[in-house]
């Protein structure tokens, strides 16, 4: 029999609707059961494309014995972190404090009032790899809650203290040229000169940091910043983290050299890559940057766009029961598909008999294409034509395989990021088809995901639900602002202004001088989240600052500009300590510092847009 998740729309929750676990969604009904029965809550948070979420589900949540223990001792609640980033943020903070690390699936044990007292991430079915079995954890937690409640109370009190801690804040420090120079130098100090990116394995696409460095170069002429941005993009584009056949980037690389990805593809990663790629092309005019960015847009259009014009959330890492199976190749498969060109294509993509991933090959580009062309005695243009033709053939062959599952809900914040990236790619590459895709997405968002100036978080099956968070409100407004810049249609500027006004009313707290990630009327949790750091996506705070700065530029609103710069300045101490955690906000600071252009790279509002925004009907 299905559990209560059967009535949900989230693909992740529906994946668990047939589990023998009596899963419930996070709602008042589930919380009321926990309070009435004085039972601890077992909260499991994950997302549809998460490989280890699937592993734990198969091992434990589909196991009748484990499920019986869960049902007997706990109120079991399952949450899609993409629909409820507020819950994810609150309880991830607790798990990281308790264990020193985080990730998904996230497993947290709560009191009936929602207070966390124990947690972790993945727990195996059996003891191993330094981890206790999930059943052993369940038994111990249930015993502690029933027989040693004072221990639970102590843990609750200890963890509550982490919610009262705040980031160090400056006393309205000035974000000077020296401050930004120091931030860029500190970031570059961790640069991997050989493979690009920062630090060691695993490596995530650091697009927000790279975009900041690109902006820093544009303002100062600092060549090192441009070189880091360019080389990192090139190395990612040559690695297995980039889908050499279908376009688009995976979520991260498990190694330091971008070869073996964690194969899921997320909308937000690719939205940020598209925007950065457009900026990098404007700076460098690199044909390869253009090709990879355009291919990523084409993947988004082909595989991730709904009939209504919204963009889906993710593609799974697994297919046919194996991680990455959809994307990897044997030499024989390539030979059978390509015939006479197979040997050249195999060499170009680093294909070997032994393989580089569980006996098969993740396609990558181990040798610079220009150097490879010289080796095989052809021109770069002829080589690229041959590789493009081979990609088309291999894509059609790959399409006959079992496809990864797709999370087909539409999330507002991620769509706002994608809309903005598409508009800027359309401008950089002068692509009318990209403009059309962007316009369709913008119309979809305005018609279906904005209600009385409030952005809704999620849309699926014709229904928008869950009141949006700060990043939803700001990202969609920035997308609309980009649409205005592209079309000069004042309707989009008006929509962005309305969303910005509601954003300030609902998410800004005057007393604490803070943007909160949840609105005033949101569900009360154990704490109200307000994390200004940029993680896999820009923080709501950094997007809000970005929006205020740009609207101030259009409207000539000195108060709005001053508000934005005060938010940045209040975080100056935290930025100075950990600049790589504030990539998008540092980009905002660069924008605030200059509003100037360098060479061919510029994202200032056009004179025509400024005239129209300020009511000059004579503008072209």
XYZ file of C-alpha atoms in Angstrom:
620
model
C 0.000 0.000 0.000
C 1.317 3.474 -0.785
C 2.095 5.816 2.088
C 1.096 9.479 2.356
C 3.742 10.520 -0.161
C 1.525 9.156 -2.931
C -0.421 12.413 -2.894
C 2.649 14.611 -3.453
C 3.914 16.090 -6.739
C 7.655 16.034 -6.001
C 9.324 13.285 -8.073
C 11.666 12.618 -5.157
C 8.834 12.065 -2.704
C 6.982 9.919 -5.230
C 10.084 7.698 -5.521
C 9.380 6.692 -1.902
C 5.594 6.421 -2.080
C 5.782 2.628 -2.404
C 8.290 2.043 0.400
C 7.125 -0.113 3.313
C 8.099 2.860 5.484
C 5.080 4.854 6.614
C 6.552 8.057 5.165
C 4.710 11.318 5.629
C 5.369 14.713 4.073
C 6.434 17.580 6.311
C 3.081 19.047 7.317
C 1.016 19.779 10.379
C -0.635 16.365 10.276
C 2.693 14.552 10.600
C 3.995 16.916 13.279
C 0.760 16.584 15.234
C 1.132 12.790 15.301
C 4.635 13.123 16.749
C 3.444 15.518 19.436
C 0.346 13.482 20.340
C 2.306 10.227 20.625
C 5.507 11.781 22.025
C 7.547 9.974 19.379
C 10.791 11.205 17.857
C 10.765 12.289 14.237
C 13.032 10.554 11.748
C 13.568 13.216 9.096
C 15.117 12.096 5.799
C 16.047 14.817 3.293
C 17.295 14.236 -0.247
C 16.557 14.952 -3.886
C 15.587 13.004 -6.972
C 18.969 12.944 -8.748
C 20.967 11.964 -5.634
C 22.842 8.675 -6.160
C 23.432 7.910 -2.478
C 19.810 8.718 -1.710
C 18.900 5.882 -4.073
C 21.444 3.580 -2.443
C 20.058 4.145 1.049
C 16.504 3.753 -0.241
C 17.266 0.383 -1.834
C 19.252 -0.877 1.135
C 17.111 0.332 4.022
C 13.836 1.991 3.060
C 12.810 -0.948 0.849
C 13.873 -3.496 3.487
C 10.794 -4.762 5.400
C 12.702 -5.381 8.632
C 14.248 -1.918 8.679
C 10.945 -0.316 7.703
C 9.131 -2.111 10.551
C 11.649 -0.703 13.046
C 11.249 2.789 11.626
C 7.459 2.595 11.718
C 7.388 1.203 15.252
C 9.656 3.743 16.899
C 9.469 6.961 14.844
C 7.257 9.327 12.912
C 9.012 9.129 9.531
C 9.035 12.284 7.418
C 10.538 12.596 3.948
C 11.479 16.014 2.474
C 12.605 17.078 -0.991
C 15.400 19.539 -0.238
C 14.786 21.319 -3.537
C 11.204 22.144 -2.595
C 12.018 23.002 1.017
C 15.465 24.589 1.111
C 14.530 26.191 4.434
C 14.203 22.824 6.164
C 17.344 21.601 4.443
C 19.336 24.637 5.598
C 18.124 24.484 9.195
C 18.842 20.795 9.695
C 22.000 20.692 7.589
C 23.435 23.301 9.938
C 22.744 20.950 12.832
C 24.189 17.876 11.091
C 27.362 19.735 10.174
C 27.759 20.907 13.745
C 27.261 17.374 15.083
C 29.391 15.481 12.572
C 31.696 17.994 10.919
C 30.313 17.226 7.481
C 27.093 17.279 5.512
C 25.504 15.840 2.412
C 22.569 13.853 1.154
C 20.738 11.777 2.017
C 20.529 13.670 5.268
C 19.169 11.753 8.258
C 18.150 13.786 11.297
C 16.357 12.782 14.492
C 14.109 15.453 16.010
C 11.958 15.924 19.064
C 8.229 16.286 18.358
C 8.799 20.061 18.448
C 11.296 19.805 15.596
C 14.458 20.256 17.666
C 17.367 18.179 16.281
C 19.320 15.974 18.678
C 21.206 13.506 16.434
C 21.983 13.260 12.752
C 24.171 12.148 9.898
C 24.018 11.525 6.193
C 24.081 8.078 4.576
C 23.902 5.081 6.905
C 24.551 1.611 5.406
C 22.389 -1.456 5.882
C 25.310 -3.209 7.609
C 28.247 -1.924 9.678
C 31.134 -0.901 7.457
C 33.514 1.823 6.299
C 33.513 3.333 9.780
C 29.742 3.743 9.798
C 27.229 1.965 12.028
C 24.376 0.151 10.333
C 21.155 2.068 10.018
C 19.275 -0.468 12.161
C 21.850 -0.091 14.921
C 21.429 3.675 14.799
C 17.629 3.355 14.898
C 17.725 1.025 17.895
C 20.137 3.232 19.837
C 18.217 6.435 19.134
C 14.876 4.873 20.107
C 16.355 3.530 23.350
C 17.893 6.885 24.222
C 14.664 8.751 23.565
C 12.594 6.309 25.652
C 14.973 5.717 28.544
C 17.512 8.564 28.702
C 15.512 11.643 27.849
C 17.930 13.858 29.741
C 20.586 12.974 27.160
C 18.250 14.083 24.360
C 17.499 17.336 26.213
C 21.226 17.991 26.571
C 21.827 17.472 22.871
C 18.931 19.750 21.994
C 20.313 22.518 24.201
C 23.798 22.124 22.750
C 22.621 22.222 19.160
C 20.328 25.169 19.796
C 23.420 27.220 20.507
C 24.589 26.903 16.911
C 21.470 28.679 15.686
C 22.239 31.652 17.872
C 25.717 32.027 16.381
C 26.078 34.494 13.523
C 28.680 35.273 10.933
C 31.168 37.963 11.931
C 29.888 41.273 10.635
C 31.737 44.452 9.918
C 30.770 47.895 11.133
C 29.697 49.115 7.704
C 33.207 48.714 6.373
C 34.023 50.229 3.011
C 34.406 47.754 0.177
C 37.465 49.424 -1.303
C 39.586 48.571 -4.311
C 42.150 47.158 -1.878
C 39.511 44.921 -0.283
C 38.544 43.465 -3.674
C 42.203 43.087 -4.686
C 42.847 41.164 -1.474
C 39.821 38.939 -2.066
C 40.960 38.051 -5.569
C 44.501 37.300 -4.377
C 43.209 35.107 -1.543
C 41.043 33.117 -3.939
C 43.813 32.717 -6.498
C 46.142 31.461 -3.754
C 44.081 28.249 -3.714
C 44.131 27.889 -7.502
C 45.143 24.568 -9.065
C 47.494 25.749 -11.813
C 47.624 22.358 -13.512
C 43.961 21.386 -13.682
C 42.129 24.606 -12.914
C 39.627 25.175 -10.154
C 40.510 25.376 -6.494
C 41.807 22.851 -3.995
C 41.695 19.116 -4.499
C 39.024 16.462 -4.921
C 36.102 16.681 -5.131
C 35.762 19.710 -7.386
C 32.578 21.619 -8.099
C 32.213 24.092 -10.980
C 33.234 27.359 -9.260
C 31.314 29.566 -11.677
C 30.407 32.345 -9.241
C 34.027 32.715 -8.124
C 35.207 32.685 -11.731
C 32.654 35.318 -12.684
C 33.910 37.519 -9.851
C 37.485 37.102 -11.089
C 36.373 37.961 -14.613
C 34.674 41.110 -13.339
C 37.784 41.957 -11.337
C 39.882 41.678 -14.489
C 37.374 43.842 -16.384
C 37.703 46.621 -13.823
C 41.397 46.394 -12.959
C 43.082 44.675 -15.886
C 44.478 42.026 -13.526
C 45.651 39.363 -15.987
C 45.902 36.619 -13.363
C 42.174 36.835 -12.702
C 41.362 36.399 -16.392
C 43.827 33.515 -16.766
C 42.342 31.620 -13.804
C 38.818 32.054 -15.149
C 39.748 31.013 -18.675
C 41.917 28.010 -17.803
C 39.400 26.616 -15.331
C 36.572 26.804 -17.868
C 38.796 25.135 -20.483
C 39.779 22.297 -18.156
C 36.172 21.674 -17.134
C 35.113 21.709 -20.785
C 37.776 19.111 -21.628
C 36.901 16.868 -18.679
C 34.352 14.175 -18.120
C 32.351 16.571 -15.962
C 31.232 18.017 -19.302
C 29.016 15.718 -21.358
C 31.111 15.578 -24.522
C 28.246 14.057 -26.502
C 25.077 15.733 -25.275
C 26.291 18.982 -23.708
C 25.770 20.176 -20.156
C 27.827 19.802 -16.998
C 27.492 17.272 -14.182
C 27.227 18.450 -10.586
C 30.851 17.813 -9.620
C 33.976 15.796 -10.279
C 35.031 13.176 -7.747
C 38.694 13.772 -8.668
C 40.903 16.848 -8.911
C 41.171 16.851 -12.705
C 37.514 16.964 -13.777
C 37.515 13.430 -15.233
C 35.023 11.319 -13.273
C 31.793 13.179 -12.537
C 29.050 12.515 -10.080
C 26.834 12.042 -13.089
C 23.667 13.906 -12.133
C 23.026 17.092 -14.092
C 21.421 19.974 -12.231
C 19.655 22.932 -13.823
C 21.313 25.443 -11.504
C 24.878 24.388 -12.369
C 24.226 24.719 -16.059
C 22.357 27.994 -15.669
C 25.396 29.486 -13.925
C 27.810 27.996 -16.480
C 25.788 29.475 -19.347
C 25.940 32.955 -17.885
C 29.628 32.717 -17.052
C 30.392 31.240 -20.478
C 28.636 34.168 -22.149
C 30.699 36.619 -20.087
C 33.933 34.739 -20.763
C 33.270 34.732 -24.501
C 32.683 38.485 -24.442
C 36.057 38.851 -22.749
C 38.091 36.379 -24.829
C 36.154 35.756 -28.078
C 37.190 32.105 -27.685
C 35.516 29.817 -30.218
C 35.733 26.912 -27.769
C 34.059 28.856 -24.982
C 31.298 29.743 -27.403
C 30.850 26.160 -28.596
C 30.645 24.651 -25.120
C 28.282 27.341 -23.853
C 26.014 27.031 -26.886
C 25.985 23.237 -26.562
C 24.945 23.619 -22.933
C 22.041 25.863 -23.963
C 21.075 23.340 -26.627
C 21.074 20.552 -24.015
C 18.854 22.700 -21.801
C 16.469 23.304 -24.688
C 16.418 19.718 -25.910
C 16.248 17.726 -22.671
C 15.182 20.069 -19.879
C 12.382 22.274 -21.229
C 8.723 21.604 -20.562
C 6.002 22.077 -23.192
C 4.916 25.172 -21.241
C 8.387 26.737 -21.343
C 9.579 26.006 -17.805
C 12.907 24.320 -17.169
C 13.049 20.995 -15.346
C 15.235 20.510 -12.282
C 17.674 17.639 -12.891
C 18.685 14.413 -14.570
C 19.550 11.418 -12.401
C 23.043 9.987 -12.022
C 21.745 6.443 -12.409
C 20.161 4.569 -15.274
C 19.509 0.888 -15.825
C 20.541 0.318 -12.210
C 24.066 1.734 -12.601
C 25.626 5.086 -11.872
C 26.748 6.778 -15.083
C 25.796 3.869 -17.344
C 24.041 6.185 -19.790
C 27.183 8.231 -20.436
C 30.067 5.732 -20.711
C 31.406 3.827 -23.735
C 33.473 0.834 -24.744
C 35.782 0.974 -27.779
C 33.575 -1.599 -29.541
C 30.489 0.583 -29.117
C 32.263 3.518 -30.724
C 33.694 1.387 -33.529
C 30.260 -0.024 -34.328
C 28.779 3.466 -34.478
C 31.448 5.403 -36.400
C 33.192 3.065 -38.801
C 36.227 4.637 -40.499
C 36.352 7.683 -38.188
C 36.251 5.586 -35.016
C 40.010 5.439 -34.401
C 40.408 9.221 -34.583
C 37.376 9.811 -32.363
C 38.525 7.243 -29.810
C 41.927 8.920 -29.585
C 40.396 12.391 -29.368
C 38.168 11.374 -26.456
C 40.811 9.318 -24.643
C 39.064 5.969 -25.109
C 41.107 2.908 -24.135
C 40.501 -0.806 -23.917
C 40.822 -0.824 -20.123
C 38.655 2.277 -19.698
C 38.734 4.934 -17.009
C 35.494 4.100 -15.154
C 34.606 0.564 -14.146
C 35.908 -0.924 -17.408
C 34.208 1.650 -19.630
C 35.191 5.113 -20.798
C 34.049 8.526 -19.703
C 34.697 10.633 -22.785
C 37.041 13.555 -22.212
C 39.605 15.562 -24.208
C 43.049 14.675 -22.808
C 44.988 16.594 -25.480
C 44.373 20.189 -26.542
C 42.311 20.047 -29.774
C 44.797 22.201 -31.682
C 47.697 19.971 -30.664
C 45.681 16.847 -31.482
C 44.879 18.199 -34.958
C 48.598 18.638 -35.635
C 49.295 15.091 -34.455
C 46.805 13.534 -36.827
C 47.804 15.809 -39.703
C 44.623 17.836 -40.155
C 43.398 21.346 -39.581
C 41.588 22.387 -36.434
C 38.506 23.190 -38.534
C 38.435 19.775 -40.234
C 38.995 18.011 -36.924
C 36.153 19.918 -35.298
C 33.839 19.078 -38.187
C 34.680 15.372 -37.822
C 34.143 15.456 -34.052
C 30.850 17.326 -34.434
C 29.619 14.717 -36.900
C 30.705 11.902 -34.566
C 28.932 13.566 -31.624
C 25.687 13.601 -33.567
C 25.983 9.892 -34.405
C 26.948 8.916 -30.851
C 24.122 11.002 -29.419
C 21.585 9.136 -31.535
C 23.137 5.820 -30.512
C 23.139 6.810 -26.846
C 19.495 7.831 -27.080
C 18.557 4.172 -27.552
C 19.828 3.365 -24.028
C 17.756 3.530 -20.851
C 17.616 7.232 -20.007
C 18.338 8.660 -16.552
C 15.210 9.679 -14.680
C 14.312 13.346 -14.892
C 12.991 15.465 -12.047
C 10.343 17.366 -13.962
C 9.275 19.899 -11.369
C 10.014 23.534 -12.133
C 11.758 25.533 -9.414
C 11.489 29.309 -9.529
C 14.978 30.289 -8.361
C 16.717 27.884 -10.712
C 14.538 29.032 -13.610
C 15.372 32.640 -12.799
C 19.086 31.815 -12.979
C 18.585 29.980 -16.277
C 16.492 32.798 -17.753
C 19.171 35.345 -16.953
C 21.897 33.122 -18.370
C 19.942 32.553 -21.576
C 19.352 36.252 -22.114
C 23.034 37.006 -21.678
C 24.028 34.114 -23.959
C 21.589 35.406 -26.588
C 23.282 38.792 -26.386
C 26.834 37.419 -26.437
C 26.253 35.053 -29.371
C 23.505 37.038 -31.126
C 21.209 34.017 -31.159
C 17.557 34.751 -31.901
C 16.625 31.171 -30.997
C 18.084 31.700 -27.517
C 16.056 34.912 -27.220
C 12.908 33.007 -28.113
C 13.586 30.309 -25.503
C 14.213 32.979 -22.863
C 11.053 34.891 -23.751
C 8.961 31.734 -23.508
C 10.422 30.915 -20.106
C 9.818 34.448 -18.850
C 6.188 34.352 -19.971
C 5.758 30.987 -18.237
C 7.205 32.277 -14.968
C 5.098 35.424 -14.991
C 1.894 33.556 -15.841
C 2.257 30.503 -13.601
C 4.729 31.186 -10.787
C 4.088 34.794 -9.750
C 0.927 35.491 -7.752
C 0.292 39.061 -6.550
C 3.985 39.867 -6.539
C 4.978 36.698 -4.671
C 6.988 34.040 -6.443
C 5.963 30.439 -5.793
C 8.732 27.905 -5.253
C 7.639 24.874 -7.265
C 5.387 24.081 -10.229
C 4.271 20.699 -11.501
C 1.188 19.237 -13.176
C -0.337 22.662 -13.691
C -0.080 23.697 -10.042
C 2.316 26.139 -8.366
C 2.772 25.556 -4.652
C 4.969 26.464 -1.659
C 5.454 30.184 -1.159
C 8.839 31.129 -2.518
C 12.007 31.918 -0.627
C 14.339 34.890 -0.938
C 16.340 33.321 -3.768
C 13.135 32.612 -5.714
C 11.934 36.190 -5.399
C 15.287 37.746 -6.337
C 16.357 35.314 -9.072
C 13.091 35.599 -10.993
C 13.202 39.394 -10.692
C 16.758 39.404 -12.069
C 15.569 37.213 -14.941
C 12.807 39.704 -15.711
C 15.307 42.559 -15.510
C 17.498 40.754 -18.047
C 14.442 40.346 -20.281
C 13.885 44.090 -20.143
C 17.487 44.723 -21.138
C 17.054 42.363 -24.087
C 13.638 43.460 -25.316
C 13.311 47.020 -23.963
C 9.747 46.029 -23.076
C 8.877 48.094 -19.985
C 6.541 45.303 -18.811
C 9.531 43.262 -17.649
C 11.054 46.162 -15.749
C 7.713 46.763 -14.035
C 7.492 43.087 -13.066
C 11.041 43.163 -11.648
C 10.249 46.309 -9.662
C 7.131 44.700 -8.178
C 9.030 41.579 -7.127
C 11.788 43.708 -5.612
C 9.292 45.723 -3.590
C 7.661 42.579 -2.191
C 11.123 41.117 -1.533
C 12.066 44.054 0.668
C 8.742 43.983 2.490
C 8.689 40.245 3.157
C 12.334 39.217 3.589
C 14.213 42.239 4.978
C 14.338 42.700 8.741
C 15.084 46.267 9.719
C 15.943 45.478 13.318
C 18.647 42.929 12.518
C 19.576 44.591 9.198
C 19.378 41.162 7.567
C 17.729 39.496 4.610
C 16.117 36.293 5.827
C 15.693 33.363 3.477
C 12.071 32.864 4.525
C 9.310 35.455 4.457
C 7.530 37.028 7.396
C 4.501 34.795 6.870
C 6.486 31.549 6.436
C 6.120 28.499 8.673
C 7.913 28.999 11.986
C 10.823 26.583 12.301
C 13.284 26.110 15.156
C 15.163 29.056 13.663
C 14.586 31.467 10.789
C 17.321 30.737 8.241
C 19.456 33.548 6.883
C 22.622 32.259 5.254
C 24.373 34.883 3.083
C 27.104 32.523 1.857
C 27.024 31.320 -1.745
C 26.988 27.548 -2.000
C 26.004 25.530 -5.077
C 23.679 28.405 -5.960
C 23.910 32.103 -5.129
C 22.538 32.923 -1.712
C 19.262 34.757 -1.498
C 21.140 37.662 0.063
C 23.631 37.972 -2.801
C 20.814 37.793 -5.374
C 18.841 40.428 -3.460
C 21.856 42.738 -3.391
C 22.419 42.150 -7.119
C 18.798 43.046 -7.841
C 18.855 46.216 -5.738
C 22.077 47.453 -7.336
C 20.782 46.973 -10.844
C 17.369 48.465 -10.182
C 19.068 51.423 -8.519
C 21.051 51.915 -11.690
C 17.923 51.922 -13.830
C 15.877 54.085 -11.488
C 18.582 56.439 -10.215
C 17.608 55.388 -6.686
C 20.497 56.368 -4.400
C 18.752 54.931 -1.328
C 18.371 51.523 -2.933
C 22.012 51.528 -3.989
C 23.101 52.561 -0.490
C 20.993 49.778 1.033
C 22.681 47.190 -1.197
C 26.189 48.429 -0.472
C 25.462 48.466 3.286
C 24.508 44.780 3.133
C 27.797 43.982 1.398
C 29.757 46.095 3.866
C 28.101 44.410 6.843
C 29.522 41.094 5.613
C 33.014 42.444 4.924
C 34.616 40.623 7.864
C 33.148 37.282 6.814
C 34.127 37.862 3.178
C 37.701 38.691 4.183
C 37.962 35.434 6.157
C 36.392 33.195 3.527
C 36.184 34.967 0.157
C 35.519 31.789 -1.816
C 32.243 31.429 0.113
C 30.965 34.721 -1.302
C 31.636 34.478 -5.034
C 28.360 35.972 -6.192
C 28.385 38.665 -3.502
C 31.932 39.628 -4.502
C 30.651 39.958 -8.059
C 27.990 42.303 -6.682
C 30.722 44.278 -4.938
C 32.665 44.597 -8.195
C 29.538 45.855 -9.914
C 28.948 48.359 -7.131
C 32.565 49.493 -7.178
C 32.637 50.675 -10.741
C 29.662 50.301 -13.101
C 32.366 50.598 -15.737
C 33.316 48.473 -18.737
C 36.623 47.107 -19.977
C 37.175 46.298 -23.629
C 34.372 44.142 -25.009
C 33.161 42.911 -21.607
C 30.359 44.964 -20.108
C 27.045 44.306 -18.418
C 26.005 47.883 -17.802
C 22.459 48.773 -18.766
C 22.390 50.100 -22.302
C 21.726 53.828 -22.771
C 18.442 52.967 -24.492
C 17.348 50.802 -21.575
C 18.212 53.562 -19.106
C 16.250 56.113 -21.113
C 13.190 53.869 -21.343
C 13.407 52.940 -17.658
C 13.444 56.614 -16.712
C 10.609 57.502 -19.042
C 12.312 59.044 -22.082
C 10.041 58.172 -25.055
C 12.531 59.516 -27.610
C 15.013 56.711 -26.949
C 15.834 54.212 -29.663
